[in-house]
Short mmCIF file of C-alpha atoms in Angstrom, two decimals:
data_model
loop_
_atom_site.label_atom_id
_atom_site.label_comp_id
_atom_site.label_asym_id
_atom_site.label_seq_id
_atom_site.Cartn_x
_atom_site.Cartn_y
_atom_site.Cartn_z
CA LEU E 279 94.54 173.76 161.39
CA ARG E 280 95.63 175.55 158.28
CA ALA E 281 99.14 176.33 159.80
CA ASP E 282 99.37 172.74 160.83
CA GLN E 283 98.38 171.56 157.40
CA GLU E 284 101.05 173.98 155.76
CA GLU E 285 103.79 172.76 158.09
CA LEU E 286 102.80 168.82 157.38
CA GLN E 287 102.77 169.81 153.41
CA ASP E 288 106.33 171.48 153.62
CA GLY E 289 107.73 168.48 155.35
CA ASP E 290 106.28 166.12 152.84
CA GLU E 291 108.58 167.45 149.81
CA ASP E 292 111.30 165.00 150.19
CA SER E 293 108.87 161.77 150.19
CA GLY E 294 109.64 161.17 146.34
CA VAL E 295 113.76 161.07 147.20
CA LEU E 296 113.03 158.78 150.03
CA ASP E 297 110.94 156.44 148.10
CA GLU E 298 113.60 156.43 145.35
CA ASP E 299 116.44 155.80 148.10
CA LEU E 300 114.51 153.22 149.84
CA SER E 301 113.73 151.28 146.21
CA SER E 302 117.52 151.75 145.23
CA LEU E 303 118.75 150.35 148.55
CA ASN E 304 116.50 147.32 148.39
CA ALA E 305 117.96 146.60 145.02
CA GLU E 306 121.53 147.01 146.21
CA VAL E 307 120.79 144.59 149.11
CA GLU E 308 119.55 142.06 147.07
CA ARG E 309 122.51 142.25 144.53
CA LEU E 310 124.77 141.98 147.46
CA HIS E 311 122.94 138.90 148.95
CA GLU E 312 123.26 137.31 145.75
CA ARG E 313 126.99 137.92 145.50
CA ARG E 314 127.29 136.56 148.75
CA GLU E 315 125.48 133.55 147.78
CA GLN E 316 127.78 133.00 145.06
CA LEU E 317 130.90 133.55 147.32
CA ASP E 318 129.58 131.00 149.62
CA SER E 319 129.28 128.53 146.74
CA THR E 320 132.91 129.18 145.63
CA ILE E 321 134.39 129.02 149.21
CA GLN E 322 132.65 125.88 149.63
CA GLN E 323 133.80 124.42 146.29
CA LEU E 324 137.48 125.75 147.06
CA GLN E 325 137.07 123.98 150.52
CA ASN E 326 136.15 120.65 148.93
CA VAL E 327 138.97 120.73 146.40
CA ILE E 328 141.35 121.54 149.23
CA GLN E 329 140.46 118.97 151.38
CA PHE E 330 140.40 116.29 148.94
CA ASN E 331 143.72 117.21 147.77
CA GLU E 332 145.09 117.14 151.41
CA GLN E 333 143.63 113.84 151.88
CA MET E 334 145.21 112.50 148.56
CA LEU E 335 148.53 113.97 149.55
CA ASP E 336 148.09 112.24 152.92
CA GLY E 337 146.89 109.02 151.59
CA THR E 338 143.89 109.28 153.88
CA ASP E 339 141.23 108.57 151.34
CA GLU E 340 141.86 104.62 150.95
CA GLU E 341 139.02 104.19 148.36
CA ILE E 342 140.79 106.53 145.99
CA VAL E 343 144.39 105.29 146.85
CA ALA E 344 143.20 101.74 146.30
CA ALA E 345 141.65 102.92 142.72
CA LEU E 346 145.22 104.46 142.10
CA ARG E 347 147.35 101.20 142.98
CA GLY E 348 149.03 99.66 139.97
CA GLU E 349 149.22 96.11 139.13
CA ASN E 350 151.57 95.10 141.62
CA ASN E 351 149.39 96.39 144.04
CA GLU E 352 151.77 99.04 145.44
CA ALA E 353 150.28 102.63 145.32
CA VAL E 354 151.38 104.46 142.63
CA THR E 355 152.52 107.50 144.67
CA ASP E 356 154.62 105.08 147.06
CA GLN E 357 156.46 104.13 144.07
CA LEU E 358 157.15 107.66 143.35
CA LEU E 359 158.00 108.96 146.82
CA PRO E 360 161.83 108.23 146.55
CA ASP E 361 161.96 110.75 143.90
CA ASP E 362 159.63 113.04 145.96
CA GLU E 363 157.14 112.85 142.84
CA VAL E 364 153.72 111.81 142.99
CA VAL E 365 151.12 110.89 140.03
CA CYS E 366 148.71 113.57 139.62
CA TRP E 367 145.16 112.13 140.65
CA THR E 368 143.44 114.31 138.04
CA CYS E 369 145.54 114.06 134.96
CA GLY E 370 147.83 110.86 135.64
CA THR E 371 151.31 112.65 135.15
CA GLU E 372 154.03 112.81 137.28
CA VAL E 373 154.76 115.64 139.21
CA GLU E 374 156.89 116.89 142.24
CA GLN E 375 154.88 117.01 145.60
CA ASN E 376 155.89 120.66 146.24
CA ARG E 377 154.13 121.53 143.16
CA ILE E 378 150.93 120.20 144.17
CA ASP E 379 151.77 121.89 147.67
CA GLY E 380 152.46 125.00 146.07
CA THR E 381 148.78 124.60 144.19
CA LEU E 382 147.15 123.75 147.45
CA ASP E 383 148.75 126.83 149.02
CA GLN E 384 147.17 129.05 146.04
CA LEU E 385 144.13 127.72 146.75
CA ARG E 386 144.05 128.16 150.42
CA ALA E 387 145.18 131.75 149.85
CA LEU E 388 142.43 132.24 147.39
CA SER E 389 139.91 130.38 149.81
CA GLN E 390 140.93 133.03 152.40
CA GLU E 391 140.52 135.87 150.12
CA LYS E 392 136.97 134.93 149.38
CA VAL E 393 136.23 134.53 152.93
CA THR E 394 137.56 137.93 153.69
CA GLU E 395 135.60 139.35 150.72
CA ARG E 396 132.27 137.49 152.09
CA ARG E 397 133.11 139.02 155.60
CA SER E 398 133.33 142.48 154.00
CA LEU E 399 130.08 141.76 151.92
CA SER E 400 128.34 140.84 155.05
CA ASP E 401 129.28 143.94 156.87
CA GLU E 402 128.39 146.00 153.93
CA ILE E 403 125.18 144.25 154.01
CA SER E 404 124.62 144.93 157.55
CA ASP E 405 125.14 148.49 157.09
CA LEU E 406 122.77 148.90 154.25
CA GLN E 407 120.00 147.02 156.11
CA SER E 408 120.53 149.65 159.05
CA ARG E 409 120.13 152.45 156.54
CA ARG E 410 117.10 150.53 155.23
CA LYS E 411 115.59 150.40 158.74
CA GLN E 412 116.13 153.97 158.95
CA LEU E 413 114.47 154.91 155.80
CA GLN E 414 111.72 152.55 156.50
CA ARG E 415 111.29 154.24 159.85
CA LYS E 416 111.15 157.53 158.03
CA GLN E 417 108.59 156.25 155.57
CA ARG E 418 106.38 155.34 158.33
CA GLU E 419 106.80 158.63 159.87
CA ARG E 420 105.79 160.40 156.56
CA GLU E 421 102.97 157.96 156.16
CA GLN E 422 101.82 159.03 159.43
CA GLN E 423 101.98 162.52 158.71
CA GLN E 424 100.03 161.95 155.50
CA GLN E 425 97.52 160.40 157.70
CA ARG E 426 97.51 163.32 159.99
CA LEU E 427 97.45 165.88 156.89
CA GLN E 428 94.13 164.00 155.53
CA GLN E 429 92.79 164.19 159.10
CA ILE E 430 93.35 168.10 159.27
CA LYS E 431 92.17 168.25 155.68
CA GLY E 432 88.78 166.65 156.70
CA GLU E 433 88.57 168.78 159.75
CA ILE E 434 89.10 172.02 157.79
CA GLU E 435 86.19 170.82 155.54
CA ARG E 436 84.06 169.86 158.46
CA ARG E 437 84.74 173.10 160.11
CA GLU E 438 84.11 175.13 156.79
CA ALA E 439 80.70 173.47 156.28
CA THR E 440 79.61 174.18 159.85
CA ILE E 441 80.57 177.84 159.06
CA GLU E 442 78.68 177.89 156.10
CA GLU E 443 75.62 176.40 157.79
CA LEU E 444 76.11 178.93 160.67
CA GLU E 445 76.43 181.67 158.60
CA THR E 446 73.01 180.78 156.52
CA GLN E 447 71.59 180.34 160.08
CA ARG E 448 72.89 183.86 161.13
CA GLY E 449 71.44 185.23 157.86
CA GLU E 450 68.27 183.77 158.46
CA LEU E 451 67.85 184.87 162.04
CA THR E 452 68.93 188.35 160.99
CA GLU E 453 66.04 188.53 158.52
CA ARG E 454 63.75 186.85 161.27
CA VAL E 455 64.92 189.46 163.83
CA ALA E 456 64.53 192.29 161.42
CA GLU E 457 60.58 190.94 160.65
CA LEU E 458 59.90 190.71 164.28
CA GLU E 459 61.20 194.28 165.17
#
């Protein structure tokens, strides 16, 4: 039992490192989850902006197109189409359609970049969660070792108490034998 106890105590020396690793790993996973949520929000906003602008260029959002119509009831963008210019629906200035297309391309590229970053972040989170599961398994094993160590210590104490009782009995019996002889 003492050999088992010593072996279990030797194996328990890295428990502090395991706790620190698990704690820092949990903090990192939480930080990455927050970053992924921010990316999700940014991606959603970018997609909404891109979709709105595409609808405006296509003239498919009839309510907004109707709101942009001039006094003569002709669409402002239709008035400008021969010159290949449109009225910007956010600032009201005349701009070339290819500048808006260029800006949309930049927004699409940024959106794709954010999607790629999110995918990478999700992979990293998955890796960290796997690592966390391994550390949690090791922690459970360590807890089982500590329970076993406590059981061994208890058993050693019981046996030592029994030995003391038996030695006392032996002493008493030895005295009794001496008296009887």
